[in-house]
Amino acid sequence: NAGVTQTPKFQVLKTGQSMTLQCAQDMNHEYMSWYRQDPGMGLRLIHYSVGAGITDQGEVPNGYNVSRSTTEDFPLRLLSAAPSQTSVYFCASNPGTVFYEQYFGPGTRLTVT
Amino acid sequence: DQQVKQNSPSLSVQEGRISILNCDYTNSMFDYFLWYKKYPAEGPTFLISISSIKDKNEDGRFTVFLNKSAKHLSLHIVPSQPGDSAVYFCAASLTSGTYKYIFGTGTRLKVLA
């Protein structure tokens, strides 16, 4: 199993550009989520999904869109990048209840200039 | 409003001694708690968890203590090893009707050889 994979590892965007951060897992996990990590802020939940076709907002959803068409994939879209979205983004998955720990991907470091 | 707080941004401990990392939460409805460890340029990895029906959970060198009345949990690492040097995040969740994990801001542990 590859676990949770994220692409790209690094990305630089100009203000106003759009892009999609990819996340995939091969563990057949129902629950997937996106976090951003900023200095002094810990990990903040952006969006999450409890299964294919079902998504919901986390703590900091503004400026991001998600969709979940398959169990395996959970892409995160930045609609119009802003410098405030400069961060490290982590995707995570777990089998489907809160009693299971989450498995995190290696992260995508995004810089918006 | 930070619902999960780690008030010590950093901690240094001598190798072989005990490391104690603390975490406070404000939402008394949280009923499951987890600790994650994160090395630079990697995603967080699960360390240990505890349900609110327990006050202690032990796994090898790692023990988590939960004090529900104080809304406080702590992670003890005994004995500390240089490889334990990392950032540690606590996280909390509700088990009823939501799959949101709320993370603290992290504590950077440095174990000195």
CSV table of C-alpha atoms in Angstrom, one decimal:
chain,number,residue,atom,x,y,z
A,1,ASN,CA,0.0,0.0,0.0
A,2,ALA,CA,1.2,3.5,-0.9
A,3,GLY,CA,-1.0,4.9,1.9
A,4,VAL,CA,-1.9,8.6,1.4
A,5,THR,CA,-0.2,10.3,-1.5
A,6,GLN,CA,-0.2,14.0,-2.3
A,7,THR,CA,0.9,15.9,-5.4
A,8,PRO,CA,2.6,18.1,-6.0
A,9,LYS,CA,5.1,18.4,-3.2
A,10,PHE,CA,5.8,22.0,-3.9
A,11,GLN,CA,4.0,24.7,-5.8
A,12,VAL,CA,4.4,28.4,-6.4
A,13,LEU,CA,1.3,30.3,-7.6
A,14,LYS,CA,0.7,34.0,-8.5
A,15,THR,CA,-2.2,35.8,-6.8
A,16,GLY,CA,-5.4,35.0,-8.7
A,17,GLN,CA,-4.3,31.7,-10.2
A,18,SER,CA,-6.2,28.5,-9.6
A,19,MET,CA,-4.9,25.0,-9.0
A,20,THR,CA,-5.9,21.7,-7.6
A,21,LEU,CA,-4.0,19.8,-4.9
A,22,GLN,CA,-4.3,16.1,-5.5
A,23,CYS,CA,-4.8,13.5,-2.7
A,24,ALA,CA,-5.3,9.8,-3.1
A,25,GLN,CA,-5.4,6.8,-0.7
A,26,ASP,CA,-5.4,3.1,-1.5
A,27,MET,CA,-6.7,1.9,1.9
A,28,ASN,CA,-10.4,2.0,1.0
A,29,HIS,CA,-10.9,4.6,3.8
A,30,GLU,CA,-14.3,6.3,3.9
A,31,TYR,CA,-13.2,9.4,5.7
A,32,MET,CA,-10.8,11.9,4.1
A,33,SER,CA,-9.9,15.5,5.1
A,34,TRP,CA,-7.7,18.4,4.2
A,35,TYR,CA,-5.8,20.5,6.7
A,36,ARG,CA,-3.5,23.5,6.4
A,37,GLN,CA,-0.6,24.0,8.8
A,38,ASP,CA,0.6,27.5,9.5
A,39,PRO,CA,3.2,28.6,12.1
A,40,GLY,CA,1.7,29.0,15.5
A,41,MET,CA,-1.7,27.8,14.3
A,42,GLY,CA,-1.3,24.0,14.3
A,43,LEU,CA,-3.4,22.0,11.9
A,44,ARG,CA,-6.7,23.5,10.8
A,45,LEU,CA,-9.4,21.5,9.1
A,46,ILE,CA,-10.4,22.9,5.7
A,47,HIS,CA,-12.9,20.4,4.3
A,48,TYR,CA,-13.7,16.8,5.0
A,49,SER,CA,-15.6,13.9,3.4
A,50,VAL,CA,-17.3,10.9,5.1
A,51,GLY,CA,-17.7,9.0,1.8
A,52,ALA,CA,-18.0,9.4,-1.9
A,53,GLY,CA,-20.4,12.1,-2.8
A,54,ILE,CA,-20.4,13.6,0.7
A,55,THR,CA,-18.4,16.6,1.7
A,56,ASP,CA,-18.6,19.2,4.5
A,57,GLN,CA,-16.8,22.3,5.7
A,58,GLY,CA,-14.2,22.5,8.4
A,59,GLU,CA,-12.8,25.4,10.3
A,60,VAL,CA,-11.3,27.4,7.4
A,61,PRO,CA,-13.2,26.5,4.2
A,62,ASN,CA,-13.2,29.9,2.5
A,63,GLY,CA,-11.3,30.0,-0.8
A,64,TYR,CA,-11.3,26.2,-1.2
A,65,ASN,CA,-13.5,23.7,-3.0
A,66,VAL,CA,-13.6,19.9,-2.7
A,67,SER,CA,-15.4,17.1,-4.3
A,68,ARG,CA,-15.4,13.3,-3.7
A,69,SER,CA,-16.4,11.4,-6.7
A,70,THR,CA,-14.5,8.2,-5.7
A,71,THR,CA,-13.5,6.6,-2.4
A,72,GLU,CA,-9.8,7.0,-3.4
A,73,ASP,CA,-9.5,10.6,-4.4
A,74,PHE,CA,-10.2,13.9,-2.6
A,75,PRO,CA,-8.8,16.9,-4.6
A,76,LEU,CA,-8.6,20.4,-3.1
A,77,ARG,CA,-9.2,23.3,-5.4
A,78,LEU,CA,-8.0,26.8,-4.9
A,79,LEU,CA,-10.3,29.0,-6.9
A,80,SER,CA,-8.3,32.2,-6.9
A,81,ALA,CA,-5.1,32.0,-4.9
A,82,ALA,CA,-4.3,34.6,-2.3
A,83,PRO,CA,-1.1,35.2,-0.3
A,84,SER,CA,-3.0,34.2,2.8
A,85,GLN,CA,-3.2,30.7,1.4
A,86,THR,CA,0.5,30.2,1.5
A,87,SER,CA,0.8,27.2,3.8
A,88,VAL,CA,1.6,23.5,4.0
A,89,TYR,CA,-1.4,21.4,3.1
A,90,PHE,CA,-2.0,17.9,4.4
A,91,CYS,CA,-4.5,15.3,3.3
A,92,ALA,CA,-5.5,12.6,5.7
A,93,SER,CA,-7.7,9.5,5.7
A,94,ASN,CA,-9.1,7.0,8.2
A,95,PRO,CA,-11.5,4.0,8.0
A,96,GLY,CA,-14.6,5.9,8.9
A,97,THR,CA,-15.2,6.5,12.6
A,98,VAL,CA,-13.6,8.9,15.0
A,99,PHE,CA,-12.2,6.0,16.9
A,100,TYR,CA,-9.6,5.4,14.3
A,101,GLU,CA,-6.4,7.5,13.9
A,102,GLN,CA,-5.9,9.4,10.7
A,103,TYR,CA,-3.2,8.6,8.2
A,104,PHE,CA,-1.6,11.7,6.8
A,105,GLY,CA,0.1,12.3,3.4
A,106,PRO,CA,3.5,13.9,3.2
A,107,GLY,CA,2.1,17.4,2.5
A,108,THR,CA,2.2,20.0,-0.3
A,109,ARG,CA,4.0,23.3,0.4
A,110,LEU,CA,2.2,26.1,-1.4
A,111,THR,CA,3.5,29.6,-1.8
A,112,VAL,CA,1.3,32.3,-3.3
A,113,THR,CA,3.1,35.5,-4.4
B,1,ASP,CA,-11.6,30.5,19.4
B,2,GLN,CA,-9.0,27.8,20.0
B,3,GLN,CA,-10.8,24.8,21.4
B,4,VAL,CA,-7.6,22.7,21.8
B,5,LYS,CA,-4.6,24.5,23.3
B,6,GLN,CA,-1.0,23.5,23.7
B,7,ASN,CA,0.4,26.4,25.7
B,8,SER,CA,4.1,25.3,25.5
B,9,PRO,CA,5.5,25.9,22.1
B,10,SER,CA,8.7,24.1,22.9
B,11,LEU,CA,10.3,21.8,25.5
B,12,SER,CA,13.8,20.5,26.0
B,13,VAL,CA,14.6,17.4,27.9
B,14,GLN,CA,17.7,15.4,28.6
B,15,GLU,CA,17.9,11.9,27.1
B,16,GLY,CA,16.7,9.3,29.5
B,17,ARG,CA,14.5,11.7,31.4
B,18,ILE,CA,10.7,12.1,31.3
B,19,SER,CA,9.1,14.4,28.7
B,20,ILE,CA,5.6,15.7,29.6
B,21,LEU,CA,3.6,17.5,27.0
B,22,ASN,CA,0.4,19.1,27.9
B,23,CYS,CA,-2.9,19.9,26.2
B,24,ASP,CA,-6.0,21.7,27.3
B,25,TYR,CA,-9.4,21.8,25.7
B,26,THR,CA,-12.5,23.9,26.2
B,27,ASN,CA,-15.3,21.8,24.7
B,28,SER,CA,-16.6,19.3,27.4
B,29,MET,CA,-18.3,17.4,24.6
B,30,PHE,CA,-15.0,16.1,23.2
B,31,ASP,CA,-14.8,12.4,23.9
B,32,TYR,CA,-11.8,11.1,22.0
B,33,PHE,CA,-8.3,12.4,22.1
B,34,LEU,CA,-5.2,11.6,20.0
B,35,TRP,CA,-1.5,12.5,20.0
B,36,TYR,CA,0.4,12.8,16.7
B,37,LYS,CA,4.1,13.2,16.1
B,38,LYS,CA,5.5,15.2,13.2
B,39,TYR,CA,9.0,15.3,11.8
B,40,PRO,CA,10.1,18.1,9.5
B,41,ALA,CA,8.9,17.7,5.9
B,42,GLU,CA,6.7,14.8,6.8
B,43,GLY,CA,3.0,14.3,7.6
B,44,PRO,CA,1.9,13.8,11.2
B,45,THR,CA,1.9,10.2,12.4
B,46,PHE,CA,-0.4,8.8,15.0
B,47,LEU,CA,1.1,8.1,18.4
B,48,ILE,CA,-1.5,7.2,21.0
B,49,SER,CA,-5.2,7.9,21.7
B,50,ILE,CA,-7.6,7.8,24.6
B,51,SER,CA,-11.3,7.7,25.0
B,52,SER,CA,-13.1,9.9,27.5
B,53,ILE,CA,-14.2,6.8,29.4
B,54,LYS,CA,-10.6,6.2,30.4
B,55,ASP,CA,-8.2,8.3,32.3
B,56,LYS,CA,-5.0,6.6,31.2
B,57,ASN,CA,-3.7,4.7,28.2
B,58,GLU,CA,-0.2,3.3,27.8
B,59,ASP,CA,1.8,2.1,24.8
B,60,GLY,CA,5.4,1.3,25.5
B,61,ARG,CA,7.3,4.4,26.4
B,62,PHE,CA,4.2,6.6,25.8
B,63,THR,CA,1.4,7.2,28.3
B,64,VAL,CA,-1.5,9.6,27.8
B,65,PHE,CA,-3.4,10.8,30.9
B,66,LEU,CA,-6.9,12.4,30.7
B,67,ASN,CA,-8.3,14.6,33.4
B,68,LYS,CA,-11.9,15.4,32.3
B,69,SER,CA,-12.8,17.6,35.2
B,70,ALA,CA,-9.8,19.9,34.3
B,71,LYS,CA,-10.3,19.4,30.6
B,72,HIS,CA,-6.6,18.5,30.4
B,73,LEU,CA,-4.6,15.7,28.9
B,74,SER,CA,-0.9,15.0,28.9
B,75,LEU,CA,1.6,12.8,27.1
B,76,HIS,CA,4.4,11.3,29.0
B,77,ILE,CA,7.4,9.8,27.3
B,78,VAL,CA,9.7,7.7,29.4
B,79,PRO,CA,12.6,7.4,28.8
B,80,SER,CA,13.0,10.2,26.3
B,81,GLN,CA,15.3,9.4,23.3
B,82,PRO,CA,16.9,11.7,20.7
B,83,GLY,CA,14.6,10.2,18.0
B,84,ASP,CA,11.6,11.6,19.9
B,85,SER,CA,12.6,15.1,18.9
B,86,ALA,CA,9.7,16.3,16.8
B,87,VAL,CA,6.6,18.4,17.0
B,88,TYR,CA,3.7,16.8,18.9
B,89,PHE,CA,0.1,17.7,18.3
B,90,CYS,CA,-2.9,16.8,20.4
B,91,ALA,CA,-6.3,16.5,18.7
B,92,ALA,CA,-9.8,16.1,20.0
B,93,SER,CA,-13.0,14.9,18.4
B,94,LEU,CA,-16.7,14.3,19.0
B,95,THR,CA,-18.0,10.8,18.4
B,96,SER,CA,-21.6,11.7,17.9
B,97,GLY,CA,-22.6,13.0,14.5
B,98,THR,CA,-19.4,14.6,13.4
B,99,TYR,CA,-16.1,13.5,12.1
B,100,LYS,CA,-14.2,16.7,12.8
B,101,TYR,CA,-10.8,16.5,14.5
B,102,ILE,CA,-9.6,19.7,16.2
B,103,PHE,CA,-5.9,20.0,16.6
B,104,GLY,CA,-3.8,22.0,19.0
B,105,THR,CA,-0.9,24.3,17.9
B,106,GLY,CA,1.8,21.8,18.7
B,107,THR,CA,4.8,21.5,21.0
B,108,ARG,CA,8.3,21.1,19.7
B,109,LEU,CA,10.2,18.6,21.8
B,110,LYS,CA,13.9,18.5,21.7
B,111,VAL,CA,15.7,15.6,23.4
B,112,LEU,CA,19.3,16.4,24.2
B,113,ALA,CA,21.8,13.6,24.0
